[in-house]
C-alpha cells in the first residue's frame, strides 16, 4: 500500500500515514473475512450458547439464561444412547472409509501411471458434484427389498438382502458420501512417500508385508489421522443418511437437535445444549487434527 | 420473490401463502374475474417452513395464509394473526358443525377451515386378506407385516393411534396411559421398518411395503395411481385434521382477504375446487353439489359413525409434550 508513495517518503510528515497504513493494512486484509466470520460463525455460536442456558425455552419466550439444566439433561441414559448411536455411525463410517480408501489411494498414488493420475482422481471425486440428498435417494432405489441390488442377487440365484432401513444402510450411505474425502487425503499423503525407503527395506530382507506395515504405514500416519478425523467429524453431524436410510431406530444427535427445534416440543434450550456439545466434540477433533494430522494433506 | 413489495398494499392485489395442492390457475382466474383483484400466490411445503418465514418477518406481503390446524394455535400464541370480523364473512354457516369449533382455536375466532382429512392405514388389498379394520390389526398380524409396514414420523399420531388401540383417547394426558402405549409400541417395533410421513409412497407402490400409516389426502393420491391400494379409517377412531385460511396481523390488504374468504366459501367454488384438486371440503353445501363418485368416496368423506369416534390432535401442556417426545426418542433410538 505504501509502494505508491514518492521517493521523498523519508520526510518526517509522511511517517504518521505510514504508521497508520501499517495499522490499517491487516485490518483491510482481514476485515472482510473477519466480519464474515463474526457475523456467520461467532455471533450465532454465542447465541446458541446463550439459548442453551435457558431451560425449557420455546419460540417467542424472553431469553433469560439461568443455569446448566439443559446440559445436565443430556446425561440421561436415553440421550447418551442417542449420542452413542451417532458416535457408532461416525466411527463405523471412518473405519469403512479407511479400509476401502487406503488401497484405492495407494493404487492411484503409486501404481497408476503419472499422466492418468489426475483423471483417476477426478473420476473418484466426481460423485461429490451431485447433491447428497440425491445420492441417498439413489441408495434407497438400490437397497430396497425389490431394488437393484436384490434383483441382481436373485438373478444369480443368491439370497436377497434386507438392508434398507437398518444400520447397515446408514453405514453404506455415509461411507459412500465420505469415501472421496478419505481417498483425497490419503492420496496426498501417499504421493509424498519416499519409495526408495521401500526399496531399501526390500534390499535388507523385509517381505512386502513387513515393508508395508513398518515403512509405508508409519510414514503415512499423519495422513491417515487427518483422513479419519475429517470423515469422523463430517459423519458425526450427518442428518440425511440416518433420516432416509436408517429406518425405525435411526435417532442420532443431529436428528434429535432437529426435533428440538422443529418437532412437537420445540425445546430450543435443550436443542442448543445438544448443538453446543456437538460443536465441542467437533472442535476437539479439529484440535487433534491440527496437532497430529498431516496438514498439507488435509489442507487445514 | 416478487420485487414489487411497495405495491403489496394496492387495493387490487392479494398475496396468498399456501400449499401447492390448494390452488391452480383456474381458481385464481375465476376470483380475478369476479372481484377484479389480482392474486399472487406463493407456496410452502410444510407448516414449519411457513412459520419460520412468517416469524422471520419475511411474509409482510401476505393477506391470506393457509396453516394446518395445529399451526393456527402456534400462530395465535405468537400473536401473528388478526381476529376475523365475521360481519364481513358470509357462507361460514355452510361449514360442518364439527369444524366450527376447533380445539386449536375455540370458536374459530381466527380461522376458516378449507379442507380436512383423517389418519388411517393404506394397504395392498391383493396381499392383505382379510383387510385391516382397526389399529389392533397391526399387532395381531405382526409377523405377516414384519418389516413391510411404516408408521408416520409424528410422535402424537403414532402414540395417539396406539392409545386408541388400547381404548384410550388419542389425546391422552395420563402418564400411565402414555406409558402403556409406549410399551405396546415397543412390542410392535421390530416389525416397523420405518417412521416416515412421505417415503412410504414409492415403496408401497413398488410392492416393498404391504401397509403404511398415512394421511387420507396422500392415500387418495396413491389410490388414484394404483387401484390395488385401499385406505381404511380404523374402526375404533382416528385423528381428524384440517387445513385453514387465516389473515395475518400484518395483512396489507384485509379487504381483499375477506373477498377471498367469501369467494372460497361459495358452495359452487368450494365444490369445483374439491373436485379438481381432490380434497375433502368441510363445506356441507359444496359437498352436496359434488358428483356421486366423489361424494361417496369414503376415504375422503368417512361415515358419521366413524367421525364421532375420532378427534383432532389437541395441544397438551409442555410437560406432557415432553413426556411424549421422550418416549418417542426412546422408541426411535433403541
PDB file of N, CA, C and O in Angstrom, chain A residues 58-60 76 78-79 81-82 85 140 144-146 162 164-166 243-244 247-251 255-256 259-260 262-268, chain B residues 48 55 74 77-78 147 150 153 155-156 189 192-195 198-199 202-203 206-208 318 321-322 325-334:
ATOM      1  N   UNK A  58     -39.071 -21.769  24.645  1.00  0.00           N
ATOM      2  CA  UNK A  58     -39.838 -22.028  23.431  1.00  0.00           C
ATOM      3  C   UNK A  58     -39.840 -20.777  22.569  1.00  0.00           C
ATOM      4  O   UNK A  58     -39.565 -19.694  23.053  1.00  0.00           O
ATOM      5  N   UNK A  59     -40.176 -20.955  21.283  1.00  0.00           N
ATOM      6  CA  UNK A  59     -40.168 -19.793  20.396  1.00  0.00           C
ATOM      7  C   UNK A  59     -40.994 -18.649  20.966  1.00  0.00           C
ATOM      8  O   UNK A  59     -42.095 -18.860  21.465  1.00  0.00           O
ATOM      9  N   UNK A  60     -40.459 -17.463  20.938  1.00  0.00           N
ATOM     10  CA  UNK A  60     -41.208 -16.320  21.404  1.00  0.00           C
ATOM     11  C   UNK A  60     -40.922 -15.950  22.854  1.00  0.00           C
ATOM     12  O   UNK A  60     -41.270 -14.860  23.288  1.00  0.00           O
ATOM     13  N   UNK A  76     -28.808 -37.939  30.749  1.00  0.00           N
ATOM     14  CA  UNK A  76     -29.755 -39.023  30.995  1.00  0.00           C
ATOM     15  C   UNK A  76     -29.420 -40.165  30.049  1.00  0.00           C
ATOM     16  O   UNK A  76     -29.047 -39.935  28.905  1.00  0.00           O
ATOM     17  N   UNK A  78     -31.060 -42.073  28.257  1.00  0.00           N
ATOM     18  CA  UNK A  78     -31.767 -42.007  26.978  1.00  0.00           C
ATOM     19  C   UNK A  78     -30.989 -41.205  25.937  1.00  0.00           C
ATOM     20  O   UNK A  78     -30.788 -41.639  24.804  1.00  0.00           O
ATOM     21  N   UNK A  79     -30.518 -40.006  26.342  1.00  0.00           N
ATOM     22  CA  UNK A  79     -29.841 -39.142  25.389  1.00  0.00           C
ATOM     23  C   UNK A  79     -28.408 -39.594  25.144  1.00  0.00           C
ATOM     24  O   UNK A  79     -27.872 -39.418  24.048  1.00  0.00           O
ATOM     25  N   UNK A  81     -27.621 -42.610  24.956  1.00  0.00           N
ATOM     26  CA  UNK A  81     -27.798 -43.672  23.968  1.00  0.00           C
ATOM     27  C   UNK A  81     -27.870 -43.093  22.550  1.00  0.00           C
ATOM     28  O   UNK A  81     -27.272 -43.635  21.614  1.00  0.00           O
ATOM     29  N   UNK A  82     -28.581 -41.962  22.408  1.00  0.00           N
ATOM     30  CA  UNK A  82     -28.675 -41.312  21.095  1.00  0.00           C
ATOM     31  C   UNK A  82     -27.285 -40.846  20.639  1.00  0.00           C
ATOM     32  O   UNK A  82     -26.881 -41.072  19.491  1.00  0.00           O
ATOM     33  N   UNK A  85     -25.260 -43.680  19.450  1.00  0.00           N
ATOM     34  CA  UNK A  85     -25.567 -44.120  18.091  1.00  0.00           C
ATOM     35  C   UNK A  85     -24.883 -43.224  17.057  1.00  0.00           C
ATOM     36  O   UNK A  85     -24.397 -43.699  16.045  1.00  0.00           O
ATOM     37  N   UNK A 140     -31.618 -45.669  -1.760  1.00  0.00           N
ATOM     38  CA  UNK A 140     -32.927 -46.285  -1.467  1.00  0.00           C
ATOM     39  C   UNK A 140     -33.326 -47.178  -2.628  1.00  0.00           C
ATOM     40  O   UNK A 140     -33.728 -48.324  -2.454  1.00  0.00           O
ATOM     41  N   UNK A 144     -33.523 -51.163  -1.601  1.00  0.00           N
ATOM     42  CA  UNK A 144     -34.845 -51.593  -1.134  1.00  0.00           C
ATOM     43  C   UNK A 144     -35.104 -53.053  -1.518  1.00  0.00           C
ATOM     44  O   UNK A 144     -34.485 -53.576  -2.451  1.00  0.00           O
ATOM     45  N   UNK A 145     -36.031 -53.725  -0.775  1.00  0.00           N
ATOM     46  CA  UNK A 145     -36.197 -55.180  -0.917  1.00  0.00           C
ATOM     47  C   UNK A 145     -36.312 -55.671  -2.357  1.00  0.00           C
ATOM     48  O   UNK A 145     -35.768 -56.717  -2.698  1.00  0.00           O
ATOM     49  N   UNK A 146     -37.037 -54.920  -3.208  1.00  0.00           N
ATOM     50  CA  UNK A 146     -37.133 -55.353  -4.597  1.00  0.00           C
ATOM     51  C   UNK A 146     -36.314 -54.432  -5.501  1.00  0.00           C
ATOM     52  O   UNK A 146     -36.637 -54.235  -6.657  1.00  0.00           O
ATOM     53  N   UNK A 162     -31.902 -57.892   3.135  1.00  0.00           N
ATOM     54  CA  UNK A 162     -32.792 -56.879   3.708  1.00  0.00           C
ATOM     55  C   UNK A 162     -31.930 -55.839   4.412  1.00  0.00           C
ATOM     56  O   UNK A 162     -31.644 -55.966   5.593  1.00  0.00           O
ATOM     57  N   UNK A 164     -32.045 -52.088   3.577  1.00  0.00           N
ATOM     58  CA  UNK A 164     -32.634 -50.761   3.729  1.00  0.00           C
ATOM     59  C   UNK A 164     -33.382 -50.656   5.053  1.00  0.00           C
ATOM     60  O   UNK A 164     -33.981 -51.629   5.523  1.00  0.00           O
ATOM     61  N   UNK A 165     -33.357 -49.449   5.630  1.00  0.00           N
ATOM     62  CA  UNK A 165     -33.984 -49.198   6.921  1.00  0.00           C
ATOM     63  C   UNK A 165     -33.328 -49.959   8.057  1.00  0.00           C
ATOM     64  O   UNK A 165     -33.968 -50.355   9.024  1.00  0.00           O
ATOM     65  N   UNK A 166     -32.033 -50.211   7.921  1.00  0.00           N
ATOM     66  CA  UNK A 166     -31.247 -50.797   9.009  1.00  0.00           C
ATOM     67  C   UNK A 166     -29.954 -49.993   9.145  1.00  0.00           C
ATOM     68  O   UNK A 166     -29.606 -49.196   8.273  1.00  0.00           O
ATOM     69  N   UNK A 243     -31.629 -40.306   8.432  1.00  0.00           N
ATOM     70  CA  UNK A 243     -33.047 -39.994   8.252  1.00  0.00           C
ATOM     71  C   UNK A 243     -33.654 -40.816   7.118  1.00  0.00           C
ATOM     72  O   UNK A 243     -34.733 -41.372   7.244  1.00  0.00           O
ATOM     73  N   UNK A 244     -32.954 -40.893   5.985  1.00  0.00           N
ATOM     74  CA  UNK A 244     -33.540 -41.530   4.806  1.00  0.00           C
ATOM     75  C   UNK A 244     -33.304 -43.026   4.748  1.00  0.00           C
ATOM     76  O   UNK A 244     -34.121 -43.769   4.218  1.00  0.00           O
ATOM     77  N   UNK A 247     -34.242 -46.236   8.881  1.00  0.00           N
ATOM     78  CA  UNK A 247     -35.377 -46.968   9.409  1.00  0.00           C
ATOM     79  C   UNK A 247     -35.824 -46.527  10.787  1.00  0.00           C
ATOM     80  O   UNK A 247     -35.570 -45.388  11.199  1.00  0.00           O
ATOM     81  N   UNK A 248     -36.470 -47.455  11.500  1.00  0.00           N
ATOM     82  CA  UNK A 248     -37.191 -47.094  12.710  1.00  0.00           C
ATOM     83  C   UNK A 248     -36.288 -46.800  13.905  1.00  0.00           C
ATOM     84  O   UNK A 248     -36.736 -46.263  14.898  1.00  0.00           O
ATOM     85  N   UNK A 249     -35.014 -47.169  13.844  1.00  0.00           N
ATOM     86  CA  UNK A 249     -34.144 -46.990  15.017  1.00  0.00           C
ATOM     87  C   UNK A 249     -33.008 -46.036  14.748  1.00  0.00           C
ATOM     88  O   UNK A 249     -31.913 -46.209  15.261  1.00  0.00           O
ATOM     89  N   UNK A 250     -33.229 -45.031  13.921  1.00  0.00           N
ATOM     90  CA  UNK A 250     -32.093 -44.244  13.459  1.00  0.00           C
ATOM     91  C   UNK A 250     -32.014 -42.863  14.085  1.00  0.00           C
ATOM     92  O   UNK A 250     -31.550 -41.930  13.467  1.00  0.00           O
ATOM     93  N   UNK A 251     -32.456 -42.721  15.327  1.00  0.00           N
ATOM     94  CA  UNK A 251     -32.323 -41.434  16.001  1.00  0.00           C
ATOM     95  C   UNK A 251     -30.843 -41.141  16.234  1.00  0.00           C
ATOM     96  O   UNK A 251     -30.123 -41.962  16.780  1.00  0.00           O
ATOM     97  N   UNK A 255     -30.535 -35.580  14.328  1.00  0.00           N
ATOM     98  CA  UNK A 255     -31.989 -35.668  14.210  1.00  0.00           C
ATOM     99  C   UNK A 255     -32.664 -35.216  15.496  1.00  0.00           C
ATOM    100  O   UNK A 255     -33.726 -34.601  15.465  1.00  0.00           O
ATOM    101  N   UNK A 256     -32.028 -35.525  16.640  1.00  0.00           N
ATOM    102  CA  UNK A 256     -32.591 -35.115  17.920  1.00  0.00           C
ATOM    103  C   UNK A 256     -32.612 -33.587  18.008  1.00  0.00           C
ATOM    104  O   UNK A 256     -33.598 -32.989  18.460  1.00  0.00           O
ATOM    105  N   UNK A 259     -35.416 -32.251  15.980  1.00  0.00           N
ATOM    106  CA  UNK A 259     -36.704 -32.397  16.672  1.00  0.00           C
ATOM    107  C   UNK A 259     -36.919 -31.322  17.730  1.00  0.00           C
ATOM    108  O   UNK A 259     -38.033 -30.876  17.956  1.00  0.00           O
ATOM    109  N   UNK A 260     -35.830 -30.925  18.411  1.00  0.00           N
ATOM    110  CA  UNK A 260     -35.975 -29.917  19.462  1.00  0.00           C
ATOM    111  C   UNK A 260     -36.354 -28.558  18.874  1.00  0.00           C
ATOM    112  O   UNK A 260     -36.980 -27.745  19.536  1.00  0.00           O
ATOM    113  N   UNK A 262     -37.736 -28.083  15.431  1.00  0.00           N
ATOM    114  CA  UNK A 262     -38.881 -28.075  14.525  1.00  0.00           C
ATOM    115  C   UNK A 262     -39.917 -29.133  14.862  1.00  0.00           C
ATOM    116  O   UNK A 262     -40.954 -29.217  14.222  1.00  0.00           O
ATOM    117  N   UNK A 263     -39.656 -29.972  15.863  1.00  0.00           N
ATOM    118  CA  UNK A 263     -40.610 -31.018  16.224  1.00  0.00           C
ATOM    119  C   UNK A 263     -41.729 -30.487  17.104  1.00  0.00           C
ATOM    120  O   UNK A 263     -41.945 -29.285  17.200  1.00  0.00           O
ATOM    121  N   UNK A 264     -42.434 -31.412  17.778  1.00  0.00           N
ATOM    122  CA  UNK A 264     -43.614 -31.028  18.537  1.00  0.00           C
ATOM    123  C   UNK A 264     -43.275 -30.251  19.809  1.00  0.00           C
ATOM    124  O   UNK A 264     -43.970 -29.316  20.171  1.00  0.00           O
ATOM    125  N   UNK A 265     -42.183 -30.619  20.496  1.00  0.00           N
ATOM    126  CA  UNK A 265     -41.924 -29.997  21.799  1.00  0.00           C
ATOM    127  C   UNK A 265     -41.310 -28.606  21.675  1.00  0.00           C
ATOM    128  O   UNK A 265     -41.549 -27.755  22.509  1.00  0.00           O
ATOM    129  N   UNK A 266     -40.484 -28.399  20.647  1.00  0.00           N
ATOM    130  CA  UNK A 266     -39.857 -27.099  20.464  1.00  0.00           C
ATOM    131  C   UNK A 266     -39.112 -26.629  21.703  1.00  0.00           C
ATOM    132  O   UNK A 266     -39.312 -25.534  22.192  1.00  0.00           O
ATOM    133  N   UNK A 267     -38.235 -27.502  22.212  1.00  0.00           N
ATOM    134  CA  UNK A 267     -37.420 -27.121  23.361  1.00  0.00           C
ATOM    135  C   UNK A 267     -36.087 -26.587  22.842  1.00  0.00           C
ATOM    136  O   UNK A 267     -35.118 -27.323  22.692  1.00  0.00           O
ATOM    137  N   UNK A 268     -36.059 -25.285  22.555  1.00  0.00           N
ATOM    138  CA  UNK A 268     -34.863 -24.691  21.946  1.00  0.00           C
ATOM    139  C   UNK A 268     -33.652 -24.747  22.863  1.00  0.00           C
ATOM    140  O   UNK A 268     -32.527 -24.849  22.398  1.00  0.00           O
TER     141      UNK A 268
ATOM    142  N   UNK B  48     -43.855 -25.837   9.201  1.00  0.00           N
ATOM    143  CA  UNK B  48     -42.648 -25.334   9.849  1.00  0.00           C
ATOM    144  C   UNK B  48     -41.954 -24.303   8.959  1.00  0.00           C
ATOM    145  O   UNK B  48     -41.488 -23.272   9.432  1.00  0.00           O
ATOM    146  N   UNK B  55     -42.262 -15.818  10.906  1.00  0.00           N
ATOM    147  CA  UNK B  55     -41.633 -15.337  12.134  1.00  0.00           C
ATOM    148  C   UNK B  55     -40.387 -14.510  11.832  1.00  0.00           C
ATOM    149  O   UNK B  55     -40.024 -13.624  12.598  1.00  0.00           O
ATOM    150  N   UNK B  74     -50.308 -22.244  17.108  1.00  0.00           N
ATOM    151  CA  UNK B  74     -48.983 -21.641  17.305  1.00  0.00           C
ATOM    152  C   UNK B  74     -48.997 -20.176  16.894  1.00  0.00           C
ATOM    153  O   UNK B  74     -48.425 -19.323  17.556  1.00  0.00           O
ATOM    154  N   UNK B  77     -50.668 -18.108  19.456  1.00  0.00           N
ATOM    155  CA  UNK B  77     -49.739 -17.927  20.573  1.00  0.00           C
ATOM    156  C   UNK B  77     -48.729 -16.829  20.282  1.00  0.00           C
ATOM    157  O   UNK B  77     -48.379 -16.038  21.153  1.00  0.00           O
ATOM    158  N   UNK B  78     -48.249 -16.815  19.070  1.00  0.00           N
ATOM    159  CA  UNK B  78     -47.201 -15.863  18.700  1.00  0.00           C
ATOM    160  C   UNK B  78     -47.781 -14.514  18.284  1.00  0.00           C
ATOM    161  O   UNK B  78     -47.038 -13.632  17.849  1.00  0.00           O
ATOM    162  N   UNK B 147     -41.478 -55.864   8.989  1.00  0.00           N
ATOM    163  CA  UNK B 147     -40.581 -55.076   8.134  1.00  0.00           C
ATOM    164  C   UNK B 147     -41.206 -54.724   6.782  1.00  0.00           C
ATOM    165  O   UNK B 147     -40.514 -54.384   5.834  1.00  0.00           O
ATOM    166  N   UNK B 150     -44.836 -49.180   7.482  1.00  0.00           N
ATOM    167  CA  UNK B 150     -44.273 -47.957   8.053  1.00  0.00           C
ATOM    168  C   UNK B 150     -45.364 -47.225   8.822  1.00  0.00           C
ATOM    169  O   UNK B 150     -46.547 -47.333   8.503  1.00  0.00           O
ATOM    170  N   UNK B 153     -44.024 -40.427  10.748  1.00  0.00           N
ATOM    171  CA  UNK B 153     -42.927 -39.860  11.524  1.00  0.00           C
ATOM    172  C   UNK B 153     -43.470 -38.687  12.335  1.00  0.00           C
ATOM    173  O   UNK B 153     -43.147 -37.534  12.105  1.00  0.00           O
ATOM    174  N   UNK B 155     -44.778 -38.027  16.426  1.00  0.00           N
ATOM    175  CA  UNK B 155     -44.938 -38.560  17.774  1.00  0.00           C
ATOM    176  C   UNK B 155     -46.393 -38.718  18.169  1.00  0.00           C
ATOM    177  O   UNK B 155     -46.839 -39.796  18.570  1.00  0.00           O
ATOM    178  N   UNK B 156     -47.158 -37.635  18.051  1.00  0.00           N
ATOM    179  CA  UNK B 156     -48.521 -37.643  18.565  1.00  0.00           C
ATOM    180  C   UNK B 156     -49.429 -38.573  17.767  1.00  0.00           C
ATOM    181  O   UNK B 156     -50.324 -39.209  18.323  1.00  0.00           O
ATOM    182  N   UNK B 189     -42.383 -52.639  17.532  1.00  0.00           N
ATOM    183  CA  UNK B 189     -41.195 -52.015  16.940  1.00  0.00           C
ATOM    184  C   UNK B 189     -40.419 -52.904  15.960  1.00  0.00           C
ATOM    185  O   UNK B 189     -40.074 -52.440  14.860  1.00  0.00           O
ATOM    186  N   UNK B 192     -41.777 -52.737  12.518  1.00  0.00           N
ATOM    187  CA  UNK B 192     -41.886 -51.437  11.834  1.00  0.00           C
ATOM    188  C   UNK B 192     -40.596 -51.183  11.070  1.00  0.00           C
ATOM    189  O   UNK B 192     -39.520 -51.145  11.659  1.00  0.00           O
ATOM    190  N   UNK B 193     -40.707 -51.006   9.766  1.00  0.00           N
ATOM    191  CA  UNK B 193     -39.467 -50.808   9.019  1.00  0.00           C
ATOM    192  C   UNK B 193     -39.002 -49.354   9.069  1.00  0.00           C
ATOM    193  O   UNK B 193     -37.814 -49.082   9.018  1.00  0.00           O
ATOM    194  N   UNK B 194     -39.956 -48.417   9.201  1.00  0.00           N
ATOM    195  CA  UNK B 194     -39.531 -47.018   9.265  1.00  0.00           C
ATOM    196  C   UNK B 194     -40.670 -46.151   9.808  1.00  0.00           C
ATOM    197  O   UNK B 194     -41.835 -46.524   9.717  1.00  0.00           O
ATOM    198  N   UNK B 195     -40.291 -45.009  10.372  1.00  0.00           N
ATOM    199  CA  UNK B 195     -41.276 -43.981  10.688  1.00  0.00           C
ATOM    200  C   UNK B 195     -41.115 -42.895   9.633  1.00  0.00           C
ATOM    201  O   UNK B 195     -40.112 -42.194   9.608  1.00  0.00           O
ATOM    202  N   UNK B 198     -43.697 -39.546   4.258  1.00  0.00           N
ATOM    203  CA  UNK B 198     -43.831 -39.463   2.807  1.00  0.00           C
ATOM    204  C   UNK B 198     -43.091 -40.553   2.036  1.00  0.00           C
ATOM    205  O   UNK B 198     -43.536 -40.940   0.972  1.00  0.00           O
ATOM    206  N   UNK B 199     -41.968 -41.063   2.596  1.00  0.00           N
ATOM    207  CA  UNK B 199     -41.147 -42.013   1.832  1.00  0.00           C
ATOM    208  C   UNK B 199     -41.864 -43.336   1.586  1.00  0.00           C
ATOM    209  O   UNK B 199     -41.404 -44.143   0.785  1.00  0.00           O
ATOM    210  N   UNK B 202     -43.517 -44.445  -2.556  1.00  0.00           N
ATOM    211  CA  UNK B 202     -42.836 -45.192  -3.620  1.00  0.00           C
ATOM    212  C   UNK B 202     -42.675 -46.652  -3.241  1.00  0.00           C
ATOM    213  O   UNK B 202     -42.822 -47.541  -4.063  1.00  0.00           O
ATOM    214  N   UNK B 203     -42.359 -46.878  -1.956  1.00  0.00           N
ATOM    215  CA  UNK B 203     -42.097 -48.254  -1.540  1.00  0.00           C
ATOM    216  C   UNK B 203     -43.369 -49.085  -1.501  1.00  0.00           C
ATOM    217  O   UNK B 203     -43.349 -50.290  -1.735  1.00  0.00           O
ATOM    218  N   UNK B 206     -44.127 -49.815  -5.159  1.00  0.00           N
ATOM    219  CA  UNK B 206     -43.179 -50.779  -5.723  1.00  0.00           C
ATOM    220  C   UNK B 206     -43.406 -52.179  -5.168  1.00  0.00           C
ATOM    221  O   UNK B 206     -42.833 -53.149  -5.664  1.00  0.00           O
ATOM    222  N   UNK B 207     -44.224 -52.284  -4.133  1.00  0.00           N
ATOM    223  CA  UNK B 207     -44.501 -53.603  -3.573  1.00  0.00           C
ATOM    224  C   UNK B 207     -43.595 -53.992  -2.414  1.00  0.00           C
ATOM    225  O   UNK B 207     -43.672 -55.104  -1.901  1.00  0.00           O
ATOM    226  N   UNK B 208     -42.723 -53.080  -1.980  1.00  0.00           N
ATOM    227  CA  UNK B 208     -41.859 -53.393  -0.845  1.00  0.00           C
ATOM    228  C   UNK B 208     -42.616 -53.355   0.476  1.00  0.00           C
ATOM    229  O   UNK B 208     -42.247 -54.017   1.431  1.00  0.00           O
ATOM    230  N   UNK B 318     -46.718 -28.378  28.108  1.00  0.00           N
ATOM    231  CA  UNK B 318     -45.314 -28.591  27.792  1.00  0.00           C
ATOM    232  C   UNK B 318     -44.800 -29.869  28.462  1.00  0.00           C
ATOM    233  O   UNK B 318     -44.082 -30.657  27.863  1.00  0.00           O
ATOM    234  N   UNK B 321     -46.113 -32.837  26.596  1.00  0.00           N
ATOM    235  CA  UNK B 321     -45.464 -32.872  25.281  1.00  0.00           C
ATOM    236  C   UNK B 321     -44.064 -33.450  25.401  1.00  0.00           C
ATOM    237  O   UNK B 321     -43.624 -34.246  24.569  1.00  0.00           O
ATOM    238  N   UNK B 322     -43.360 -33.057  26.480  1.00  0.00           N
ATOM    239  CA  UNK B 322     -42.006 -33.573  26.666  1.00  0.00           C
ATOM    240  C   UNK B 322     -42.012 -35.052  27.000  1.00  0.00           C
ATOM    241  O   UNK B 322     -41.107 -35.789  26.612  1.00  0.00           O
ATOM    242  N   UNK B 325     -42.428 -36.825  23.777  1.00  0.00           N
ATOM    243  CA  UNK B 325     -41.200 -36.715  22.995  1.00  0.00           C
ATOM    244  C   UNK B 325     -40.116 -37.645  23.529  1.00  0.00           C
ATOM    245  O   UNK B 325     -39.358 -38.247  22.777  1.00  0.00           O
ATOM    246  N   UNK B 326     -40.108 -37.789  24.855  1.00  0.00           N
ATOM    247  CA  UNK B 326     -39.097 -38.631  25.486  1.00  0.00           C
ATOM    248  C   UNK B 326     -39.312 -40.102  25.116  1.00  0.00           C
ATOM    249  O   UNK B 326     -38.369 -40.804  24.746  1.00  0.00           O
ATOM    250  N   UNK B 327     -40.566 -40.546  25.206  1.00  0.00           N
ATOM    251  CA  UNK B 327     -40.858 -41.924  24.816  1.00  0.00           C
ATOM    252  C   UNK B 327     -40.533 -42.128  23.341  1.00  0.00           C
ATOM    253  O   UNK B 327     -40.075 -43.186  22.929  1.00  0.00           O
ATOM    254  N   UNK B 328     -40.791 -41.119  22.548  1.00  0.00           N
ATOM    255  CA  UNK B 328     -40.537 -41.212  21.110  1.00  0.00           C
ATOM    256  C   UNK B 328     -39.038 -41.365  20.833  1.00  0.00           C
ATOM    257  O   UNK B 328     -38.611 -42.195  20.036  1.00  0.00           O
ATOM    258  N   UNK B 329     -38.230 -40.539  21.524  1.00  0.00           N
ATOM    259  CA  UNK B 329     -36.775 -40.643  21.360  1.00  0.00           C
ATOM    260  C   UNK B 329     -36.297 -42.025  21.769  1.00  0.00           C
ATOM    261  O   UNK B 329     -35.465 -42.647  21.110  1.00  0.00           O
ATOM    262  N   UNK B 330     -36.883 -42.519  22.895  1.00  0.00           N
ATOM    263  CA  UNK B 330     -36.517 -43.847  23.392  1.00  0.00           C
ATOM    264  C   UNK B 330     -36.857 -44.910  22.346  1.00  0.00           C
ATOM    265  O   UNK B 330     -36.078 -45.808  22.074  1.00  0.00           O
ATOM    266  N   UNK B 331     -38.041 -44.761  21.749  1.00  0.00           N
ATOM    267  CA  UNK B 331     -38.526 -45.750  20.773  1.00  0.00           C
ATOM    268  C   UNK B 331     -37.647 -45.745  19.523  1.00  0.00           C
ATOM    269  O   UNK B 331     -37.347 -46.794  18.956  1.00  0.00           O
ATOM    270  N   UNK B 332     -37.223 -44.575  19.093  1.00  0.00           N
ATOM    271  CA  UNK B 332     -36.512 -44.488  17.815  1.00  0.00           C
ATOM    272  C   UNK B 332     -34.996 -44.549  17.960  1.00  0.00           C
ATOM    273  O   UNK B 332     -34.273 -44.389  16.978  1.00  0.00           O
ATOM    274  N   UNK B 333     -34.509 -44.761  19.192  1.00  0.00           N
ATOM    275  CA  UNK B 333     -33.050 -44.830  19.333  1.00  0.00           C
ATOM    276  C   UNK B 333     -32.597 -46.187  19.832  1.00  0.00           C
ATOM    277  O   UNK B 333     -31.403 -46.437  19.967  1.00  0.00           O
ATOM    278  N   UNK B 334     -33.561 -47.098  20.147  1.00  0.00           N
ATOM    279  CA  UNK B 334     -33.132 -48.396  20.670  1.00  0.00           C
ATOM    280  C   UNK B 334     -33.383 -49.486  19.654  1.00  0.00           C
ATOM    281  O   UNK B 334     -34.128 -49.301  18.712  1.00  0.00           O
TER     282      UNK B 334
END
